[in-house]
Amino acid sequence: GWLYFSRERFDLYYPSYGDTYPTYSGAIGMTYEQGGIGAGLTVTTTEGDPLTLKDRIAHHYTTGLSTIELSSKNATRLVDEFDKFFRENLNAPWPYKAYVIRSTNQRDKLNALLRWMDEHKIQYGHATVPKPVRGFDYETQTAITANISQTDIVIPVQQAKGRLITTLFEPQTKLVDSLTYDITAWNLAYAYG
């Protein structure tokens, strides 16, 4: 008998939100929120009703169990959708085929990025032979032709984590609402220098 509200109100741009990271990783990302963070034992809703900490705990507990129950009832479909997500990543027409990280970057930052990619099961390798390639230069923000070496890191996008890679390495994220974020700082090339 609880009232509830369901509406897509928040964007899925920032890939570190509790619902967004799972979405980019092939899972179902959900956010269950109620007012009251830092408000103590009771908060007054916009309708003037009291919402207690006890109520919020009961709502989250019940919602969590309901999610588990429905997931169990739809297990086959969920597994099929999970599999489909990763298969589609292997053949999707991504804007870039690969991202290249120069081995001439600061070693400690490069090692930190490689550890991060290992933790997130993102595949990478090296060019088999030195060769010229067309690409986008993050520093100059222009299309260039560059020679990649066998020590440069090559991150192919057509892999199971393709959507996450594209999201995290997108060089020029376009935001409709410029007031929502002051920067698009989640880009790994910028974050790891």
XYZ file of N, CA and C in Angstrom:
579
model
N 0.780 -1.197 0.000
C 0.000 0.000 0.000
C 0.830 1.273 0.000
N 2.115 1.181 -0.253
C 2.938 2.393 -0.288
C 2.777 3.118 -1.614
N 2.824 4.416 -1.551
C 2.862 5.213 -2.768
C 4.281 5.147 -3.328
N 4.386 5.173 -4.625
C 5.715 5.187 -5.228
C 5.689 6.044 -6.471
N 6.839 6.396 -6.919
C 6.968 7.267 -8.082
C 8.065 6.700 -8.960
N 7.800 6.608 -10.227
C 8.802 6.096 -11.162
C 8.895 7.063 -12.330
N 10.073 7.590 -12.545
C 10.251 8.493 -13.667
C 11.731 8.597 -13.982
N 12.037 8.603 -15.273
C 13.413 8.835 -15.665
C 13.672 10.315 -15.512
N 14.445 10.652 -14.506
C 14.660 12.050 -14.192
C 16.115 12.446 -14.329
N 16.998 11.493 -14.250
C 18.414 11.794 -14.285
C 19.036 11.202 -15.543
N 20.027 11.900 -16.047
C 20.716 11.405 -17.238
C 21.602 10.214 -16.883
N 22.103 9.566 -17.892
C 23.036 8.457 -17.690
C 24.414 8.818 -18.241
N 24.782 10.096 -18.173
C 26.092 10.488 -18.694
C 27.230 10.031 -17.800
N 27.229 10.478 -16.570
C 28.386 10.231 -15.712
C 28.477 8.746 -15.387
N 29.534 8.078 -15.863
C 29.599 6.619 -15.764
C 29.920 6.069 -14.384
N 29.982 6.917 -13.381
C 30.290 6.422 -12.053
C 29.091 6.478 -11.108
N 27.937 6.901 -11.620
C 26.730 6.842 -10.804
C 26.448 5.383 -10.456
N 25.751 5.189 -9.344
C 25.426 3.839 -8.916
C 24.565 3.067 -9.889
N 23.797 3.766 -10.728
C 22.992 3.065 -11.727
C 23.637 3.081 -13.105
N 24.545 4.010 -13.351
C 25.120 4.157 -14.684
C 26.252 3.182 -14.950
N 27.176 3.027 -14.007
C 28.297 2.113 -14.227
C 27.805 0.697 -14.534
N 26.849 0.167 -13.765
C 26.338 -1.159 -14.123
C 25.722 -1.195 -15.519
N 25.017 -0.131 -15.900
C 24.388 -0.085 -17.219
C 25.431 -0.176 -18.322
N 26.527 0.576 -18.199
C 27.597 0.531 -19.199
C 28.387 -0.775 -19.133
N 28.178 -1.533 -18.074
C 28.903 -2.792 -17.901
C 28.023 -4.009 -18.164
N 26.811 -3.793 -18.668
C 25.955 -4.901 -19.058
C 24.944 -5.337 -18.028
N 24.894 -4.681 -16.899
C 23.952 -5.051 -15.848
C 22.761 -4.095 -15.860
N 21.829 -4.343 -14.987
C 20.697 -3.438 -14.832
C 21.060 -2.460 -13.729
N 21.140 -1.200 -14.076
C 21.453 -0.184 -13.085
C 20.174 0.433 -12.555
N 20.015 0.436 -11.255
C 18.809 1.003 -10.645
C 19.203 1.900 -9.482
N 18.430 2.932 -9.294
C 18.622 3.807 -8.144
C 17.320 3.826 -7.357
N 17.417 3.462 -6.097
C 16.266 3.551 -5.205
C 16.575 4.682 -4.233
N 15.896 5.788 -4.377
C 16.192 6.938 -3.529
C 14.941 7.423 -2.820
N 15.168 7.911 -1.627
C 14.137 8.620 -0.884
C 14.837 9.765 -0.173
N 14.095 10.810 0.094
C 14.679 11.954 0.775
C 15.159 11.599 2.164
N 15.987 12.453 2.708
C 16.343 12.286 4.098
C 17.813 12.109 4.398
N 18.660 12.117 3.384
C 20.088 11.967 3.662
C 20.521 13.111 4.566
N 21.066 12.782 5.700
C 21.529 13.795 6.641
C 20.409 14.511 7.379
N 19.175 14.068 7.199
C 18.042 14.765 7.815
C 17.663 14.198 9.177
N 18.348 13.184 9.626
C 18.020 12.613 10.918
C 16.946 11.551 10.822
N 16.170 11.426 11.882
C 15.189 10.351 11.966
C 13.941 10.593 11.136
N 13.608 11.851 10.885
C 12.397 12.164 10.119
C 12.658 13.348 9.199
N 12.119 13.243 7.994
C 12.171 14.352 7.038
C 10.738 14.619 6.596
N 10.440 15.864 6.328
C 9.118 16.216 5.824
C 9.191 16.262 4.304
N 8.329 15.496 3.651
C 8.318 15.449 2.185
C 7.743 16.750 1.627
N 7.856 16.939 0.316
C 7.315 18.148 -0.324
C 5.797 18.223 -0.185
N 5.152 17.078 0.077
C 3.701 17.059 0.293
C 3.345 17.369 1.744
N 4.361 17.524 2.601
C 4.116 17.822 4.007
C 3.997 16.606 4.895
N 4.217 15.424 4.348
C 4.112 14.189 5.123
C 5.456 13.844 5.760
N 5.426 13.249 6.962
C 6.681 12.819 7.572
C 7.173 11.508 6.934
N 8.461 11.429 6.711
C 9.078 10.203 6.206
C 10.187 9.854 7.189
N 9.979 8.782 7.938
C 10.924 8.436 8.995
C 12.048 7.556 8.465
N 13.108 7.510 9.235
C 14.219 6.620 8.898
C 13.731 5.173 8.884
N 12.868 4.823 9.828
C 12.307 3.469 9.873
C 11.537 3.164 8.584
N 10.732 4.126 8.108
C 9.996 3.950 6.847
C 10.964 3.758 5.680
N 11.986 4.595 5.624
C 12.944 4.516 4.514
C 13.656 3.167 4.505
N 14.032 2.694 5.683
C 14.682 1.378 5.772
C 13.725 0.291 5.289
N 12.487 0.332 5.735
C 11.494 -0.672 5.318
C 11.272 -0.622 3.807
N 11.190 0.576 3.244
C 10.980 0.717 1.797
C 12.161 0.140 1.015
N 13.378 0.459 1.439
C 14.556 -0.058 0.734
C 14.677 -1.575 0.883
N 14.422 -2.068 2.072
C 14.490 -3.507 2.318
C 13.483 -4.245 1.429
N 12.255 -3.772 1.420
C 11.200 -4.410 0.626
C 11.498 -4.311 -0.864
N 11.950 -3.159 -1.306
C 12.288 -2.972 -2.716
C 13.437 -3.886 -3.126
N 14.430 -4.012 -2.260
C 15.552 -4.909 -2.550
C 15.103 -6.352 -2.695
N 14.279 -6.816 -1.760
C 13.776 -8.192 -1.842
C 12.875 -8.390 -3.058
N 12.066 -7.391 -3.387
C 11.209 -7.483 -4.579
C 12.051 -7.571 -5.846
N 13.139 -6.831 -5.881
C 14.042 -6.880 -7.037
C 14.649 -8.268 -7.181
N 15.064 -8.858 -6.069
C 15.626 -10.215 -6.098
C 14.569 -11.214 -6.563
N 13.360 -11.090 -6.037
C 12.279 -12.005 -6.416
C 11.975 -11.918 -7.913
N 11.822 -10.709 -8.435
C 11.520 -10.547 -9.861
C 12.692 -10.980 -10.737
N 13.903 -10.741 -10.274
C 15.077 -11.192 -11.031
C 15.114 -12.710 -11.103
N 14.768 -13.356 -9.998
C 14.735 -14.816 -9.975
C 13.679 -15.356 -10.939
N 12.515 -14.719 -10.947
C 11.441 -15.160 -11.844
C 11.788 -14.931 -13.317
N 12.662 -13.973 -13.584
C 13.043 -13.632 -14.958
C 14.503 -13.964 -15.239
N 15.040 -14.947 -14.529
C 16.469 -15.260 -14.624
C 16.912 -15.577 -16.046
N 16.164 -16.387 -16.755
C 16.555 -16.760 -18.121
C 16.620 -15.534 -19.016
N 15.609 -14.701 -18.940
C 15.598 -13.481 -19.765
C 16.761 -12.556 -19.393
N 17.024 -12.400 -18.103
C 18.122 -11.540 -17.670
C 19.466 -12.048 -18.181
N 19.682 -13.345 -18.086
C 20.938 -13.925 -18.587
C 21.035 -13.745 -20.093
N 19.927 -13.955 -20.803
C 19.922 -13.761 -22.261
C 20.247 -12.315 -22.628
N 19.669 -11.368 -21.920
C 19.927 -9.946 -22.190
C 21.374 -9.578 -21.864
N 21.895 -10.137 -20.793
C 23.289 -9.905 -20.403
C 24.216 -10.416 -21.502
N 23.946 -11.623 -21.985
C 24.735 -12.212 -23.071
C 24.621 -11.371 -24.341
N 23.414 -10.941 -24.663
C 23.174 -10.120 -25.856
C 23.966 -8.813 -25.785
N 24.003 -8.188 -24.628
C 24.735 -6.938 -24.441
C 26.198 -7.109 -24.845
N 26.830 -8.159 -24.361
C 28.252 -8.359 -24.648
C 28.490 -8.784 -26.093
N 27.590 -9.596 -26.646
C 27.730 -9.971 -28.064
C 27.607 -8.750 -28.965
N 26.661 -7.870 -28.665
C 26.489 -6.658 -29.472
C 27.717 -5.756 -29.399
N 28.377 -5.707 -28.263
C 29.593 -4.903 -28.127
C 30.687 -5.363 -29.083
N 30.701 -6.646 -29.398
C 31.757 -7.187 -30.263
C 31.629 -6.716 -31.702
N 30.425 -6.353 -32.129
C 30.201 -5.979 -33.529
C 29.583 -4.602 -33.716
N 29.469 -3.834 -32.675
C 28.831 -2.518 -32.783
C 29.684 -1.570 -33.627
N 29.043 -0.644 -34.337
C 29.778 0.336 -35.147
C 30.243 1.518 -34.287
N 31.252 1.306 -33.474
C 31.746 2.346 -32.577
C 32.371 3.490 -33.376
N 32.363 4.709 -32.823
C 32.943 5.847 -33.543
C 34.447 5.703 -33.771
N 35.128 4.987 -32.884
C 36.567 4.746 -33.025
C 36.802 3.246 -32.946
N 37.773 2.750 -33.704
C 38.094 1.316 -33.679
C 38.927 0.955 -32.459
N 39.788 1.886 -32.059
C 40.679 1.631 -30.929
C 41.149 2.961 -30.356
N 41.639 2.891 -29.151
C 42.280 4.039 -28.516
C 43.736 3.660 -28.299
N 44.629 4.593 -28.586
C 46.062 4.344 -28.439
C 46.594 5.260 -27.349
N 47.268 4.672 -26.395
C 47.910 5.423 -25.323
C 49.412 5.312 -25.554
N 50.043 6.442 -25.738
C 51.481 6.463 -26.028
C 52.298 5.957 -24.844
N 53.284 5.144 -25.132
C 54.174 4.635 -24.084
C 55.091 5.732 -23.560
N 55.112 6.881 -24.234
C 55.939 8.006 -23.790
C 55.263 8.821 -22.688
N 54.023 8.481 -22.326
C 53.345 9.159 -21.221
C 54.055 8.841 -19.914
N 53.717 9.592 -18.867
C 54.332 9.355 -17.563
C 54.080 7.915 -17.135
N 55.147 7.229 -16.798
C 55.080 5.788 -16.511
C 54.132 5.473 -15.354
N 54.188 6.263 -14.282
C 53.323 5.967 -13.134
C 51.843 6.115 -13.489
N 51.511 7.119 -14.306
C 50.121 7.299 -14.729
C 49.701 6.190 -15.690
N 50.600 5.808 -16.570
C 50.314 4.719 -17.509
C 50.087 3.416 -16.749
N 50.937 3.136 -15.770
C 50.771 1.920 -14.967
C 49.462 1.942 -14.181
N 49.095 3.107 -13.663
C 47.824 3.224 -12.932
C 46.644 2.953 -13.870
N 46.707 3.474 -15.085
C 45.643 3.229 -16.063
C 45.572 1.747 -16.424
N 46.719 1.115 -16.628
C 46.736 -0.314 -16.961
C 46.162 -1.149 -15.817
N 46.495 -0.800 -14.582
C 45.923 -1.510 -13.426
C 44.408 -1.341 -13.408
N 43.955 -0.110 -13.678
C 42.520 0.154 -13.689
C 41.841 -0.694 -14.759
N 42.421 -0.742 -15.952
C 41.819 -1.536 -17.029
C 41.843 -3.019 -16.688
N 42.900 -3.493 -16.059
C 42.949 -4.896 -15.630
C 41.827 -5.192 -14.631
N 41.632 -4.293 -13.672
C 40.580 -4.477 -12.668
C 39.189 -4.524 -13.298
N 39.019 -3.816 -14.406
C 37.719 -3.745 -15.066
C 37.617 -4.674 -16.270
N 38.596 -5.552 -16.399
C 38.593 -6.587 -17.454
C 38.518 -5.985 -18.859
N 39.195 -4.859 -19.057
C 39.277 -4.234 -20.374
C 40.532 -4.759 -21.053
N 40.345 -5.322 -22.234
C 41.465 -5.904 -22.973
C 42.253 -4.812 -23.684
N 43.559 -4.981 -23.707
C 44.444 -4.075 -24.423
C 45.675 -4.858 -24.858
N 46.426 -4.270 -25.747
C 47.637 -4.922 -26.234
C 48.563 -3.888 -26.840
N 49.356 -4.335 -27.807
C 50.331 -3.463 -28.465
C 50.231 -3.663 -29.970
N 50.681 -2.677 -30.714
C 50.735 -2.819 -32.170
C 51.733 -3.926 -32.502
N 51.417 -4.724 -33.501
C 52.334 -5.808 -33.881
C 53.539 -5.277 -34.640
N 53.325 -4.197 -35.381
C 54.427 -3.541 -36.100
C 54.211 -2.032 -36.025
N 55.286 -1.245 -36.032
C 55.099 0.209 -36.074
C 54.390 0.593 -37.371
N 53.427 1.513 -37.274
C 52.720 1.917 -38.485
C 52.020 3.252 -38.273
N 51.743 3.970 -39.370
C 50.984 5.218 -39.257
C 49.483 4.918 -39.160
N 48.792 5.688 -38.340
C 47.342 5.545 -38.193
C 46.704 6.928 -38.123
N 45.446 7.005 -38.560
C 44.668 8.242 -38.413
C 43.944 8.171 -37.074
N 43.903 9.296 -36.397
C 43.237 9.298 -35.114
C 42.960 10.696 -34.604
N 42.421 10.747 -33.411
C 42.098 12.006 -32.745
C 43.115 12.232 -31.650
N 43.733 13.397 -31.642
C 44.725 13.744 -30.626
C 44.021 14.500 -29.499
N 44.029 13.930 -28.293
C 43.361 14.553 -27.156
C 43.965 15.908 -26.816
N 45.285 16.017 -26.935
C 45.964 17.254 -26.549
C 45.632 18.412 -27.484
N 45.671 18.158 -28.790
C 45.413 19.231 -29.756
C 43.952 19.311 -30.175
N 43.168 18.285 -29.814
C 41.746 18.224 -30.172
C 41.535 18.244 -31.683
N 42.442 17.586 -32.415
C 42.359 17.547 -33.878
C 42.590 16.132 -34.383
N 42.144 15.900 -35.606
C 42.431 14.629 -36.279
C 43.868 14.691 -36.789
N 44.605 13.601 -36.593
C 46.008 13.569 -36.997
C 46.354 12.217 -37.605
N 47.511 12.154 -38.241
C 48.133 10.888 -38.599
C 49.346 10.759 -37.691
N 49.443 9.644 -37.006
C 50.550 9.438 -36.064
C 51.148 8.062 -36.288
N 52.390 7.924 -35.950
C 53.056 6.624 -36.014
C 52.951 5.969 -34.649
N 52.348 4.780 -34.603
C 52.290 4.070 -33.327
C 53.422 3.066 -33.283
N 53.944 2.873 -32.087
C 55.060 1.947 -31.916
C 54.575 0.670 -31.238
N 55.444 -0.297 -31.186
C 55.099 -1.582 -30.571
C 55.018 -1.491 -29.054
N 55.441 -0.376 -28.484
C 55.343 -0.209 -27.030
C 54.110 0.596 -26.617
N 53.422 1.209 -27.594
C 52.194 1.943 -27.285
C 51.085 0.963 -26.894
N 50.182 1.421 -26.048
C 49.052 0.598 -25.608
C 47.901 0.798 -26.595
N 47.353 -0.292 -27.107
C 46.229 -0.240 -28.038
C 45.023 -0.898 -27.363
N 43.943 -0.140 -27.265
C 42.722 -0.630 -26.621
C 41.656 -0.771 -27.699
N 41.420 -1.991 -28.191
C 40.386 -2.169 -29.213
C 39.002 -1.963 -28.603
N 38.128 -1.339 -29.352
C 36.789 -1.063 -28.836
C 35.860 -2.251 -29.045
N 36.054 -3.018 -30.099
C 35.181 -4.168 -30.340
C 35.591 -5.323 -29.434
N 35.106 -5.236 -28.215
C 35.313 -6.259 -27.197
C 34.119 -6.192 -26.256
N 34.042 -7.134 -25.343
C 32.884 -7.210 -24.447
C 32.629 -5.905 -23.701
N 33.662 -5.170 -23.365
C 33.519 -3.914 -22.623
C 33.507 -2.690 -23.540
N 33.147 -2.874 -24.806
C 33.178 -1.796 -25.794
C 32.387 -0.560 -25.415
N 31.199 -0.748 -24.865
C 30.368 0.407 -24.496
C 31.016 1.185 -23.354
N 31.562 0.488 -22.386
C 32.237 1.154 -21.272
C 33.479 1.891 -21.773
N 34.245 1.249 -22.652
C 35.446 1.879 -23.207
C 35.080 3.149 -23.960
N 34.084 3.065 -24.817
C 33.664 4.226 -25.598
C 33.217 5.361 -24.680
N 32.498 5.033 -23.642
C 32.039 6.045 -22.694
C 33.206 6.692 -21.962
N 34.156 5.879 -21.524
C 35.249 6.397 -20.708
C 36.367 7.067 -21.498
N 36.440 6.795 -22.796
C 37.492 7.411 -23.610
C 36.952 8.434 -24.608
N 35.647 8.647 -24.643
C 35.063 9.610 -25.581
C 35.782 10.954 -25.439
N 36.405 11.448 -26.519
C 37.198 12.674 -26.399
C 36.381 13.953 -26.270
N 35.167 13.966 -26.788
C 34.376 15.196 -26.766
C 32.922 14.877 -26.434
N 32.654 14.621 -25.172
C 31.299 14.307 -24.744
C 30.401 15.516 -24.968
N 29.282 15.278 -25.606
C 28.321 16.350 -25.889
C 27.215 16.310 -24.841
N 27.036 17.399 -24.139
C 25.984 17.503 -23.142
C 24.935 18.496 -23.613
N 23.679 18.104 -23.529
C 22.588 18.989 -23.919
C 22.418 20.084 -22.875
N 22.503 19.703 -21.614
C 22.315 20.644 -20.515
C 23.676 21.031 -19.968
N 24.189 22.170 -20.359
C 25.527 22.580 -19.932
C 25.569 22.983 -18.464
N 24.416 23.152 -17.824
C 24.400 23.517 -16.416
C 24.540 22.307 -15.503
N 24.295 21.122 -16.034
C 24.349 19.917 -15.214
C 25.763 19.633 -14.728
N 26.727 19.773 -15.608
C 28.116 19.486 -15.258
C 28.985 20.655 -15.686
N 29.993 20.966 -14.891
C 30.905 22.008 -15.317
C 32.019 21.439 -16.181
N 32.316 20.147 -16.024
C 33.308 19.479 -16.865
C 32.869 18.041 -17.092
N 33.426 17.429 -18.106
C 33.178 16.006 -18.335
C 34.463 15.280 -17.971
N 34.757 15.242 -16.697
C 36.053 14.805 -16.197
C 36.214 13.300 -16.082
N 35.251 12.529 -16.563
C 35.403 11.092 -16.416
C 36.251 10.487 -17.521
N 36.639 11.250 -18.518
C 37.446 10.723 -19.613
C 38.778 10.221 -19.063
N 39.065 8.941 -19.274
C 40.265 8.344 -18.693
C 41.556 8.932 -19.235
N 41.564 9.333 -20.500
C 42.783 9.926 -21.059
C 43.138 11.215 -20.323
N 42.135 11.979 -19.954
C 42.384 13.207 -19.202
C 42.653 12.890 -17.727
N 41.898 11.977 -17.172
C 42.043 11.645 -15.755
C 43.418 11.061 -15.433
N 43.963 10.276 -16.363
C 45.270 9.654 -16.134
C 46.397 10.384 -16.855
N 46.100 11.552 -17.394
C 47.133 12.390 -18.012
C 47.652 11.846 -19.297
